[in-house]
Tab-separated table of N, CA and C in Angstrom:
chain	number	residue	atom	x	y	z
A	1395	UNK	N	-35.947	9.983	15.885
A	1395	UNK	CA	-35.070	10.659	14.960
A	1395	UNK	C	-33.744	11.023	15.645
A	1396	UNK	N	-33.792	11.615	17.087
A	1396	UNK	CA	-33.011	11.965	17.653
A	1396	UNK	C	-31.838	10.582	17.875
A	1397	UNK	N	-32.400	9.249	18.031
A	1397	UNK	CA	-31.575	8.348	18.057
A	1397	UNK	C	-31.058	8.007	16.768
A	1398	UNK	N	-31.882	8.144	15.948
A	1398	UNK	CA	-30.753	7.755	14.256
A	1398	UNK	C	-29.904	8.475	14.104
A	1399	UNK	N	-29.954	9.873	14.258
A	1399	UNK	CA	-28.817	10.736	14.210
A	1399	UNK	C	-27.078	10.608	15.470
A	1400	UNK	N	-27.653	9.734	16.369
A	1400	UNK	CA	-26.678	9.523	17.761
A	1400	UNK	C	-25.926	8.225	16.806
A	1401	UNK	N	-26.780	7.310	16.341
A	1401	UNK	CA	-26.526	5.859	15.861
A	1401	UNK	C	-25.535	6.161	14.811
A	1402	UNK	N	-25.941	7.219	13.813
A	1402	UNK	CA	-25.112	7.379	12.519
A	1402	UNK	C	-23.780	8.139	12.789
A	1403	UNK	N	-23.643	8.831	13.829
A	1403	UNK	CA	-22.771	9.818	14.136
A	1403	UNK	C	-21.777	9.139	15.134
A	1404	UNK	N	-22.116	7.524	15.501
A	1404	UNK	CA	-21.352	6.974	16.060
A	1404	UNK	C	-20.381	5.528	15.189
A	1405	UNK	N	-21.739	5.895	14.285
A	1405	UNK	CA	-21.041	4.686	12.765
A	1405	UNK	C	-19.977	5.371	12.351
A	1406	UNK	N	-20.179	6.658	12.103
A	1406	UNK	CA	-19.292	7.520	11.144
A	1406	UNK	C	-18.027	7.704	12.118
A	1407	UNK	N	-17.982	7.980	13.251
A	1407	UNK	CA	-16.867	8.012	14.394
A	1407	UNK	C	-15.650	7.018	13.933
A	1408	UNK	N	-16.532	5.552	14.226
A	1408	UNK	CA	-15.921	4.558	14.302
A	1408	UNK	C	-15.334	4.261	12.844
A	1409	UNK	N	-15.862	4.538	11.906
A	1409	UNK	CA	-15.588	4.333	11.065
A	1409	UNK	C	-14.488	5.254	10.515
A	1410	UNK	N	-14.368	6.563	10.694
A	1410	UNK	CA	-13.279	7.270	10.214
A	1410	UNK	C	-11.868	6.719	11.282
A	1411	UNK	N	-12.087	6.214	12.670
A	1411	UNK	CA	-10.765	6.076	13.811
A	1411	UNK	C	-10.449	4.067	13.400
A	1412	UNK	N	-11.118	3.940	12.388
A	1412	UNK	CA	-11.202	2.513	12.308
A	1412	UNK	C	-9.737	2.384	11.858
A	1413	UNK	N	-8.876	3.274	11.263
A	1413	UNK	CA	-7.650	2.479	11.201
A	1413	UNK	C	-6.263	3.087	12.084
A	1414	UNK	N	-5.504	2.889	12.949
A	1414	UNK	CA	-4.495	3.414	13.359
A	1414	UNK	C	-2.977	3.168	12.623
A	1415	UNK	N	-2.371	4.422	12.693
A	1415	UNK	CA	-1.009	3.924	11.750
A	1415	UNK	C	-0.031	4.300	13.093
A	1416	UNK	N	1.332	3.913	13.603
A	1416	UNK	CA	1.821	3.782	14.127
A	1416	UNK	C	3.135	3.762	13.893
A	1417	UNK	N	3.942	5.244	14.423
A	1417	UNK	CA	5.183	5.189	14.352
A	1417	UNK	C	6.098	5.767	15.769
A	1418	UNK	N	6.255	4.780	17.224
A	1418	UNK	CA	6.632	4.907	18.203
A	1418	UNK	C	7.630	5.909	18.308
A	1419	UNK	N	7.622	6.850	19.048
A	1419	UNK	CA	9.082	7.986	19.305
A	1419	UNK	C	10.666	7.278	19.378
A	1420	UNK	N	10.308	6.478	19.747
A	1420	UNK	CA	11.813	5.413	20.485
A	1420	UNK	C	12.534	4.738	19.704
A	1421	UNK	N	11.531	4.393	17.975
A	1421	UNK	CA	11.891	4.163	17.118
A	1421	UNK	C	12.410	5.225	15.713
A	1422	UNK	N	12.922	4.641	14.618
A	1422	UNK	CA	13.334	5.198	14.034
A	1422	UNK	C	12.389	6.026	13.425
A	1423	UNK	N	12.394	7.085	12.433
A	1423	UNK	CA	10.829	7.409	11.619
A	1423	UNK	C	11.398	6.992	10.477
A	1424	UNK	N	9.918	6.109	9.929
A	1424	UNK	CA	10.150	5.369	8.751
A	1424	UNK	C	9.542	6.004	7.312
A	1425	UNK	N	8.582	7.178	7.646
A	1425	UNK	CA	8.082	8.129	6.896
A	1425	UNK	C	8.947	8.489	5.682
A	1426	UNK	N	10.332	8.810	5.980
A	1426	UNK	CA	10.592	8.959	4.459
A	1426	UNK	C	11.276	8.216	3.166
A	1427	UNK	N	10.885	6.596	4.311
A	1427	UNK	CA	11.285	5.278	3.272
A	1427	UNK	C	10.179	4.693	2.642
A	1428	UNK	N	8.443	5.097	2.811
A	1428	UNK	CA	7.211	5.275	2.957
A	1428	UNK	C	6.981	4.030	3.345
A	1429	UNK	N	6.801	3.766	4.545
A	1429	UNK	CA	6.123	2.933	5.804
A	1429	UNK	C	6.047	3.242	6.906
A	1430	UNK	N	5.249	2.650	7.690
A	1430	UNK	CA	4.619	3.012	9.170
A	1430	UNK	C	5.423	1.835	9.361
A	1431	UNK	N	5.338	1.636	10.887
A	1431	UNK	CA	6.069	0.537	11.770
A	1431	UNK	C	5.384	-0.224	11.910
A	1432	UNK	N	3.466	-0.080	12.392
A	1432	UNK	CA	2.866	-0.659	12.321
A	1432	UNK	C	1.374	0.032	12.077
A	1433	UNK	N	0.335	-0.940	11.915
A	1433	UNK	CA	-1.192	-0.080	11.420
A	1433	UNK	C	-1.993	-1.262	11.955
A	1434	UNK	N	-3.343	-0.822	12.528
A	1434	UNK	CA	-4.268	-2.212	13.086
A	1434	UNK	C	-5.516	-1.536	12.882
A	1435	UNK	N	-6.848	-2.160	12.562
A	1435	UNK	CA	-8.158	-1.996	12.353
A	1435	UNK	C	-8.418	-2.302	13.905
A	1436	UNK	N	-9.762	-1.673	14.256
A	1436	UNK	CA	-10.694	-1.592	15.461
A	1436	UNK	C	-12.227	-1.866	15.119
A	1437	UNK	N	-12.493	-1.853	14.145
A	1437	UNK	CA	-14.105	-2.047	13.976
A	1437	UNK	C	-14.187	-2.815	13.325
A	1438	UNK	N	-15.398	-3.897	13.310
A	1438	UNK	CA	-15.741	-4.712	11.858
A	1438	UNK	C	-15.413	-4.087	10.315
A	1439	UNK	N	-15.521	-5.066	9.650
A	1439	UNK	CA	-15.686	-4.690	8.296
A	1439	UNK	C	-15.089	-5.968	7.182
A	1440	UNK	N	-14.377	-5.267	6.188
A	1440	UNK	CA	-13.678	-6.070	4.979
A	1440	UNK	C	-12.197	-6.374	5.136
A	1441	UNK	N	-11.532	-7.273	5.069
A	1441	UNK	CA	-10.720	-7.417	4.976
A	1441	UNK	C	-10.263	-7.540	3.116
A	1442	UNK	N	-8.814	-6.993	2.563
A	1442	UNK	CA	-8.973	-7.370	1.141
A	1442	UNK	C	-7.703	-7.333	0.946
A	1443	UNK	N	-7.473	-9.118	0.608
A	1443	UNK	CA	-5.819	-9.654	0.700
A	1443	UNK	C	-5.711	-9.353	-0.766
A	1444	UNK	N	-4.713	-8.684	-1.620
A	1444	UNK	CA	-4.218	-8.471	-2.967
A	1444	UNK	C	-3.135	-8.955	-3.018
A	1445	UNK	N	-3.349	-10.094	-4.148
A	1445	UNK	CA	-1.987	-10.523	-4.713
A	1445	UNK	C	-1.110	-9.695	-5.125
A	1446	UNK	N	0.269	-10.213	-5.171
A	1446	UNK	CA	1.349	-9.414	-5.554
A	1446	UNK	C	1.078	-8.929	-7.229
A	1447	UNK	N	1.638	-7.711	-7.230
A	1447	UNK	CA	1.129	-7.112	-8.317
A	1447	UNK	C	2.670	-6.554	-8.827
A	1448	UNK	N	2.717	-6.930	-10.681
A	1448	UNK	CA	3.848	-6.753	-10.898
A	1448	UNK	C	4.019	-5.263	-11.735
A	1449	UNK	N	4.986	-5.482	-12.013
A	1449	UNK	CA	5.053	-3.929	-12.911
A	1449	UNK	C	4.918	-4.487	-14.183
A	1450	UNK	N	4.410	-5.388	-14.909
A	1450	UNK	CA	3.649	-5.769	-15.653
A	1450	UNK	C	2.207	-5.136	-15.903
A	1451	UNK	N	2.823	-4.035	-17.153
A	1451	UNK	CA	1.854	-3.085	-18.167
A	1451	UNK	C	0.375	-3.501	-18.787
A	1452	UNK	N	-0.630	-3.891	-18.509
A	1452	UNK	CA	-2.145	-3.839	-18.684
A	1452	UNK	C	-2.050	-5.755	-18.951
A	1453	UNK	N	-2.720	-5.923	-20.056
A	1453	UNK	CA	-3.264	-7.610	-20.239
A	1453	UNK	C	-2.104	-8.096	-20.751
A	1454	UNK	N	-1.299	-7.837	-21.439
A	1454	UNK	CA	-0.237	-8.442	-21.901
A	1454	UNK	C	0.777	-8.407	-20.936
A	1455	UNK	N	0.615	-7.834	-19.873
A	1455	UNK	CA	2.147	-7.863	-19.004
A	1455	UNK	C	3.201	-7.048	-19.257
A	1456	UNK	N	3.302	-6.441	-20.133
A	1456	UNK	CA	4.080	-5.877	-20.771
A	1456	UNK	C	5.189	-5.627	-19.548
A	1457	UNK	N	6.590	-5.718	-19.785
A	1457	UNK	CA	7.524	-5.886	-19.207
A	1457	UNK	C	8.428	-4.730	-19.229
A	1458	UNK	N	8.770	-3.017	-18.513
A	1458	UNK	CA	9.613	-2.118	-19.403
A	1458	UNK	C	11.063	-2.913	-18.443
A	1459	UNK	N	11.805	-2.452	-19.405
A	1459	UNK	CA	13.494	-2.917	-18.621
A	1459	UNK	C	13.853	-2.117	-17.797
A	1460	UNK	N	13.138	-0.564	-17.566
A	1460	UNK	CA	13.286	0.287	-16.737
A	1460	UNK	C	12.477	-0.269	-15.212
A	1461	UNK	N	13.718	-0.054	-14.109
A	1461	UNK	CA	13.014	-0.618	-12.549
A	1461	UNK	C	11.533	0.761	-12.344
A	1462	UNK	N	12.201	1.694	-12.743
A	1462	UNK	CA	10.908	3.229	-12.282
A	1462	UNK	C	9.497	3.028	-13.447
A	1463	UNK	N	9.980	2.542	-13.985
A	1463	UNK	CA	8.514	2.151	-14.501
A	1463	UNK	C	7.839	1.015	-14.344
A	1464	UNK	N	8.127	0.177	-13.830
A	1464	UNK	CA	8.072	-0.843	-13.219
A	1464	UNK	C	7.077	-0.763	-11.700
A	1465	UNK	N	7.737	-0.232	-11.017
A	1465	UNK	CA	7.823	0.437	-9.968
A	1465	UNK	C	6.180	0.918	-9.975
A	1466	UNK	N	6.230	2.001	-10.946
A	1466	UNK	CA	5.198	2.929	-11.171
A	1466	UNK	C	3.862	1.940	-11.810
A	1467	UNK	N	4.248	1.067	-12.431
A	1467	UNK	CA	3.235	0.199	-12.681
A	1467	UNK	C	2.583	-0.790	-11.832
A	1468	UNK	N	3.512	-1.361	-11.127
A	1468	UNK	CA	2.954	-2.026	-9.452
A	1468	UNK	C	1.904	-1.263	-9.117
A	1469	UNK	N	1.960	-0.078	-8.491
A	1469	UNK	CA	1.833	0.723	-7.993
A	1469	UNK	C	-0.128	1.449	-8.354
A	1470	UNK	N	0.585	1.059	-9.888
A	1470	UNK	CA	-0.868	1.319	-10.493
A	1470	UNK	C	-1.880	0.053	-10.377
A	1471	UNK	N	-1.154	-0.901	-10.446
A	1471	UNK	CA	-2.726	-2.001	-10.790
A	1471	UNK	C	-2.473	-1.965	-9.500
A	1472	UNK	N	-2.317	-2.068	-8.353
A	1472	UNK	CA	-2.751	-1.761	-7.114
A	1472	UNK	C	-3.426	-1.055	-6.777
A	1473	UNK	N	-3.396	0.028	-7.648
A	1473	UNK	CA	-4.359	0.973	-7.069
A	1473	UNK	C	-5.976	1.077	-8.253
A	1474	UNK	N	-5.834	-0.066	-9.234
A	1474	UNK	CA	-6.383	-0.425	-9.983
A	1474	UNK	C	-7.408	-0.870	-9.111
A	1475	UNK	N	-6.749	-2.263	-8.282
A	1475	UNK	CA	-7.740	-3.662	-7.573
A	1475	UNK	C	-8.263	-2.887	-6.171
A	1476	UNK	N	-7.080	-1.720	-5.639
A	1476	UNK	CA	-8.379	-1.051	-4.447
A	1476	UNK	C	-9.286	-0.426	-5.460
A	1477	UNK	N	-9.422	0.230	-6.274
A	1477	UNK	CA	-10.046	1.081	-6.879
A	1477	UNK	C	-11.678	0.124	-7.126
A	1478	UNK	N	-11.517	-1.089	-7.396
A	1478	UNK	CA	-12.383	-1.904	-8.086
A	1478	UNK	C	-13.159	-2.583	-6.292
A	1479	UNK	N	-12.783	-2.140	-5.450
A	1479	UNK	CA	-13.155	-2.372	-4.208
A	1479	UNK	C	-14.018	-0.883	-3.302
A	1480	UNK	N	-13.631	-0.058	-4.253
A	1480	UNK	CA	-13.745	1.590	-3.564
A	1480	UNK	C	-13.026	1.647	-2.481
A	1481	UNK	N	-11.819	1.965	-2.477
A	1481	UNK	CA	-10.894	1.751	-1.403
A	1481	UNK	C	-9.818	2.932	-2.339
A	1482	UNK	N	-8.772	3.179	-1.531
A	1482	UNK	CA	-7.833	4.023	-1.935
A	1482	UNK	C	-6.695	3.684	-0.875
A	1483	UNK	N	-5.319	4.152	-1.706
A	1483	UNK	CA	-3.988	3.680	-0.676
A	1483	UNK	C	-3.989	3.569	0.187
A	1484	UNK	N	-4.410	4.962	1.271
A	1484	UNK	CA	-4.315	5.222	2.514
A	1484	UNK	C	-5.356	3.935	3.384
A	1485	UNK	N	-6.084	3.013	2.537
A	1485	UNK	CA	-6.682	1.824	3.247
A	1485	UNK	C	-6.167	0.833	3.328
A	1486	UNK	N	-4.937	0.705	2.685
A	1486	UNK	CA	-4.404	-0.408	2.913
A	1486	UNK	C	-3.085	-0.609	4.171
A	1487	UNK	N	-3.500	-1.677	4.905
A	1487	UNK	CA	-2.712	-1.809	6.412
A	1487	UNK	C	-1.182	-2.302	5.804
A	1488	UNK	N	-0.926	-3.376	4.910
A	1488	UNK	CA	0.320	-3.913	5.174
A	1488	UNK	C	0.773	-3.948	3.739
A	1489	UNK	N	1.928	-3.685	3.375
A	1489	UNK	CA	2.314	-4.207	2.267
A	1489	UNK	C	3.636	-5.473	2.010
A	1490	UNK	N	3.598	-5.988	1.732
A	1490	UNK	CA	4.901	-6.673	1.388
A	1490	UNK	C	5.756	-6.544	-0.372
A	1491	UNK	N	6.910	-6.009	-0.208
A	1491	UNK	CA	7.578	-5.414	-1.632
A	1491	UNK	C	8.810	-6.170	-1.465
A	1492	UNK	N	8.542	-7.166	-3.006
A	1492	UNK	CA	10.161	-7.875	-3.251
A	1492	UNK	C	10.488	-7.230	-4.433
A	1493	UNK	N	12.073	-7.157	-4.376
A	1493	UNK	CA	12.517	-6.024	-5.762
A	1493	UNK	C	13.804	-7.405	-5.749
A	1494	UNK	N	13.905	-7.603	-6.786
A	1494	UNK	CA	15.395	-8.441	-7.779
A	1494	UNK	C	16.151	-7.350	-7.706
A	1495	UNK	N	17.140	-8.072	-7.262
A	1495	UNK	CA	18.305	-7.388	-7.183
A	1495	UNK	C	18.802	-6.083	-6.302
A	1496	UNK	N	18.142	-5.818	-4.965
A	1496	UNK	CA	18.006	-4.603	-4.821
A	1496	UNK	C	19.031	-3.942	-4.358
A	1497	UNK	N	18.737	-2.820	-4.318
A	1497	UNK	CA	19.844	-2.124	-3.960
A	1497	UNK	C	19.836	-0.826	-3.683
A	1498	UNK	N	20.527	0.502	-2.824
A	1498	UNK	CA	19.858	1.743	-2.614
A	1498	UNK	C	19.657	2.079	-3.417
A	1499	UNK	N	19.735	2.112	-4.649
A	1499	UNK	CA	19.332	3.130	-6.128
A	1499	UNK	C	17.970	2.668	-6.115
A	1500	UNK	N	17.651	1.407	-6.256
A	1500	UNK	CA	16.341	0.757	-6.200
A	1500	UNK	C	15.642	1.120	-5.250
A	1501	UNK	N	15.954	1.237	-3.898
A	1501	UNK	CA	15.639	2.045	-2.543
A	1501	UNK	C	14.823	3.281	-2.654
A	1502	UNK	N	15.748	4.041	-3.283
A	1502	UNK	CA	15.347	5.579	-3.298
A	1502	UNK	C	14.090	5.448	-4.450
A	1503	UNK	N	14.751	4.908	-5.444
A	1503	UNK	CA	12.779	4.648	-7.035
A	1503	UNK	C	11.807	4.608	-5.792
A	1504	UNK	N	11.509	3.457	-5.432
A	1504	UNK	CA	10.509	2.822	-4.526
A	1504	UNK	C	10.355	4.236	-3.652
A	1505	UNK	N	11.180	4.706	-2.871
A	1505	UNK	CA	10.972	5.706	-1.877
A	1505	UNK	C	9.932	7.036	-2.486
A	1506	UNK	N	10.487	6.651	-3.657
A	1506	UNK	CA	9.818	8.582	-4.427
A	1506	UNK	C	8.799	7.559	-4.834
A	1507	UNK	N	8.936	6.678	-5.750
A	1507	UNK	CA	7.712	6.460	-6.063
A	1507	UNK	C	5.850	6.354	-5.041
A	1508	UNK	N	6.104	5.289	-3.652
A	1508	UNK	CA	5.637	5.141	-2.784
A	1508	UNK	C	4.777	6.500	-2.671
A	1509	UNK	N	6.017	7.674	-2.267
A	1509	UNK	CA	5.029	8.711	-1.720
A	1509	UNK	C	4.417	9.567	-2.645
A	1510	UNK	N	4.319	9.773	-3.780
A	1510	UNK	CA	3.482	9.976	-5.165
A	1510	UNK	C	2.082	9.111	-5.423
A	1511	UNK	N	2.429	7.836	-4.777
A	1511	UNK	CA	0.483	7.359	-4.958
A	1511	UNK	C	0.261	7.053	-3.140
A	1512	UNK	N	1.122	7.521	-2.632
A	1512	UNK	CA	0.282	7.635	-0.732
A	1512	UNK	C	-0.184	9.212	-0.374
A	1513	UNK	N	0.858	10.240	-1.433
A	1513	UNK	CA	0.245	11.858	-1.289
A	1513	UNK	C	0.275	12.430	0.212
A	1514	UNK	N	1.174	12.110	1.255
A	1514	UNK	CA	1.392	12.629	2.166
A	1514	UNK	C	0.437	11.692	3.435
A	1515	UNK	N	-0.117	10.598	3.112
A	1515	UNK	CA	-1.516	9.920	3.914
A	1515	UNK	C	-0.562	8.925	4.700
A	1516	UNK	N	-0.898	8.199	5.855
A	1516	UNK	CA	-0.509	7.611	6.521
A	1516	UNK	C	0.279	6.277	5.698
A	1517	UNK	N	1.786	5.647	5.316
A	1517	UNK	CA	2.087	4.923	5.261
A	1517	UNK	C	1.406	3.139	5.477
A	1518	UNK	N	1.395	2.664	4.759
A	1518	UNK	CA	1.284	1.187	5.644
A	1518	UNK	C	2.475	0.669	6.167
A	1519	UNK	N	2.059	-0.541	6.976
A	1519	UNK	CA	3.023	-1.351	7.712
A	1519	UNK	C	3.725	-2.433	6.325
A	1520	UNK	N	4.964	-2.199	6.449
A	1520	UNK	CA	5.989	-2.871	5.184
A	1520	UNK	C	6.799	-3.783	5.704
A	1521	UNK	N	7.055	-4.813	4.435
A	1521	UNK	CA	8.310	-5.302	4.634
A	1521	UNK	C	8.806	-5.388	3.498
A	1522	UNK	N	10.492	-5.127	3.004
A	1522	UNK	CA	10.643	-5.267	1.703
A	1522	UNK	C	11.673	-6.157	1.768
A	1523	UNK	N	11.643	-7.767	0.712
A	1523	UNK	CA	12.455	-8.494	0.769
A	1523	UNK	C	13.225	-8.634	-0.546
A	1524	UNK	N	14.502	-8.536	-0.465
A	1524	UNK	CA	15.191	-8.644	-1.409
A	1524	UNK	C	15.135	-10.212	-1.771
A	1525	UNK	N	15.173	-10.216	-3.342
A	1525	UNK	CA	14.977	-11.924	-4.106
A	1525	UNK	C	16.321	-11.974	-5.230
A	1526	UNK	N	16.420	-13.149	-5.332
A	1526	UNK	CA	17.719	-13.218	-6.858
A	1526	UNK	C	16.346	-13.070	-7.926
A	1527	UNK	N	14.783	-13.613	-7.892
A	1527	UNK	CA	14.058	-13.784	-9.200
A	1527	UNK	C	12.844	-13.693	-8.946
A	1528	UNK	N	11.755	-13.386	-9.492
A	1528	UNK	CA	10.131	-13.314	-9.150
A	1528	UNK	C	9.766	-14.853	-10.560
A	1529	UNK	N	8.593	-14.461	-10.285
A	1529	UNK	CA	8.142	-15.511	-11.258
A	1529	UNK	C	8.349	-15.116	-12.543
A	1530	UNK	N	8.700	-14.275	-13.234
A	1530	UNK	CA	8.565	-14.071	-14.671
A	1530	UNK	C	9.893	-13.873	-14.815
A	1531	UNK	N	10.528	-13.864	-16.127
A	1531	UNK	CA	11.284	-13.488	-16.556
A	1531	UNK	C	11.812	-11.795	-16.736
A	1532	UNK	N	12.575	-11.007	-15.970
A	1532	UNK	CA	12.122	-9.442	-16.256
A	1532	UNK	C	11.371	-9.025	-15.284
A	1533	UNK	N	10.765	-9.607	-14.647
A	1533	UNK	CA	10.208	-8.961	-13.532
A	1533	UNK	C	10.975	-8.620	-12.337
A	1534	UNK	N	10.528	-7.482	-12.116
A	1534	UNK	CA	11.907	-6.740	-11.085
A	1534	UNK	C	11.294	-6.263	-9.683
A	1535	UNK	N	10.093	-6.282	-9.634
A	1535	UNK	CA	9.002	-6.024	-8.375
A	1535	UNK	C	7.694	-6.593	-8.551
A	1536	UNK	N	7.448	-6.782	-6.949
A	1536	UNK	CA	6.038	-7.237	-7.019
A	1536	UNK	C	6.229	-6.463	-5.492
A	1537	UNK	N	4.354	-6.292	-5.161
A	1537	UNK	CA	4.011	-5.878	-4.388
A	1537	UNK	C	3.022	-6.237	-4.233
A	1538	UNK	N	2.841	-6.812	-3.127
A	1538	UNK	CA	1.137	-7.569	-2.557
A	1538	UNK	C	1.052	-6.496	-1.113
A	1539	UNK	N	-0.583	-6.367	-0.901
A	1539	UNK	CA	-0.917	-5.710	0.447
A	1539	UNK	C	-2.306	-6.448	0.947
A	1540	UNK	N	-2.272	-5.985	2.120
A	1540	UNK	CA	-4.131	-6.291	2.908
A	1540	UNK	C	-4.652	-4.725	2.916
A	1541	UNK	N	-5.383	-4.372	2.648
A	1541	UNK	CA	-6.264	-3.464	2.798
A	1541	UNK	C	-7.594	-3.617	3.461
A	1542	UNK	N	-8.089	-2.318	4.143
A	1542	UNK	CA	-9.297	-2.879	5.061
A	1542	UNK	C	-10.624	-1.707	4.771
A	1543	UNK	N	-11.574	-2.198	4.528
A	1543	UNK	CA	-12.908	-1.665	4.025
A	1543	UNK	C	-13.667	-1.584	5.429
A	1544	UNK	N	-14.209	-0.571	6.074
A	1544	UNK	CA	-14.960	-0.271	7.134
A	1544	UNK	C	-16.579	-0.584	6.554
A	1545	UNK	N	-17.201	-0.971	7.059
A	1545	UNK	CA	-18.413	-1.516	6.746
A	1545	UNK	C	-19.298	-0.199	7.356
């Protein structure tokens, strides 16, 4: 008994230090553009690559002309497809965010928006690339990430 309790208490260790987020002193702090510099897993487990996810509103796609709702809708079926994994923001390591047309106004949406579904939790590792077009017509963001499930 005494060893199941050493065994589980070393699962649970590993499993809570299983992800590191990383923002070096020497570098800039990227915290209030919401990203880490970098984030890496240490233990087995899941890896879970999510396609880019648009601000396209439930089965129909629905398209608003507004970028902040947009924004806010990414944001959600992302947190839809961790949700359908049992996973939550703070599990996901990397994101990649393309916005049409961008620009600091677009900057700052993304910035407020970001930290409203991360809630103060460790950033992921980002890159955001500006595009002239996504695949749809009206579409103004997408956002794909890896997220990681500790086994």
């Amino acid at each position: 008994m005494k060893h199941l309790i050493s065994l589980l208490l070393c699962v649970f260790t590993f499993q809570t230090k299983a992800q590191t987020f990383k923002n070096p002193d020497s570098l800039f702090n990227p915290t209030p553009y919401g990203f880490s510099h970098a984030s890496s897993v240490k233990t087995p487990g899941e890896l879970v690559y999510i396609s880019g996810q648009s601000g396209g509103l439930g089965k129909e796609h629905i398209l608003s002309p507004d970028f902040r709702e947009q924004v806010q809708t990414a944001l959600k079926n992302l947190t839809t497809i961790l949700n359908s994994y049992q996973l939550k923001p703070e599990n996901v390591m990397k994101i990649t965010v393309l916005i049409v047309d961008h620009s600091s106004e677009k900057l700052k949406i993304w910035e407020e928006e970001i930290s409203k579904t991360w809630k103060n939790k460790p950033f992921p590792a980002s890159t955001l690339i500006p595009v002239p077009r996504l695949a749809l017509d009206n579409m103004q963001i997408e956002v794909d990430a890896v997220a990681f499930k500790a086994n």
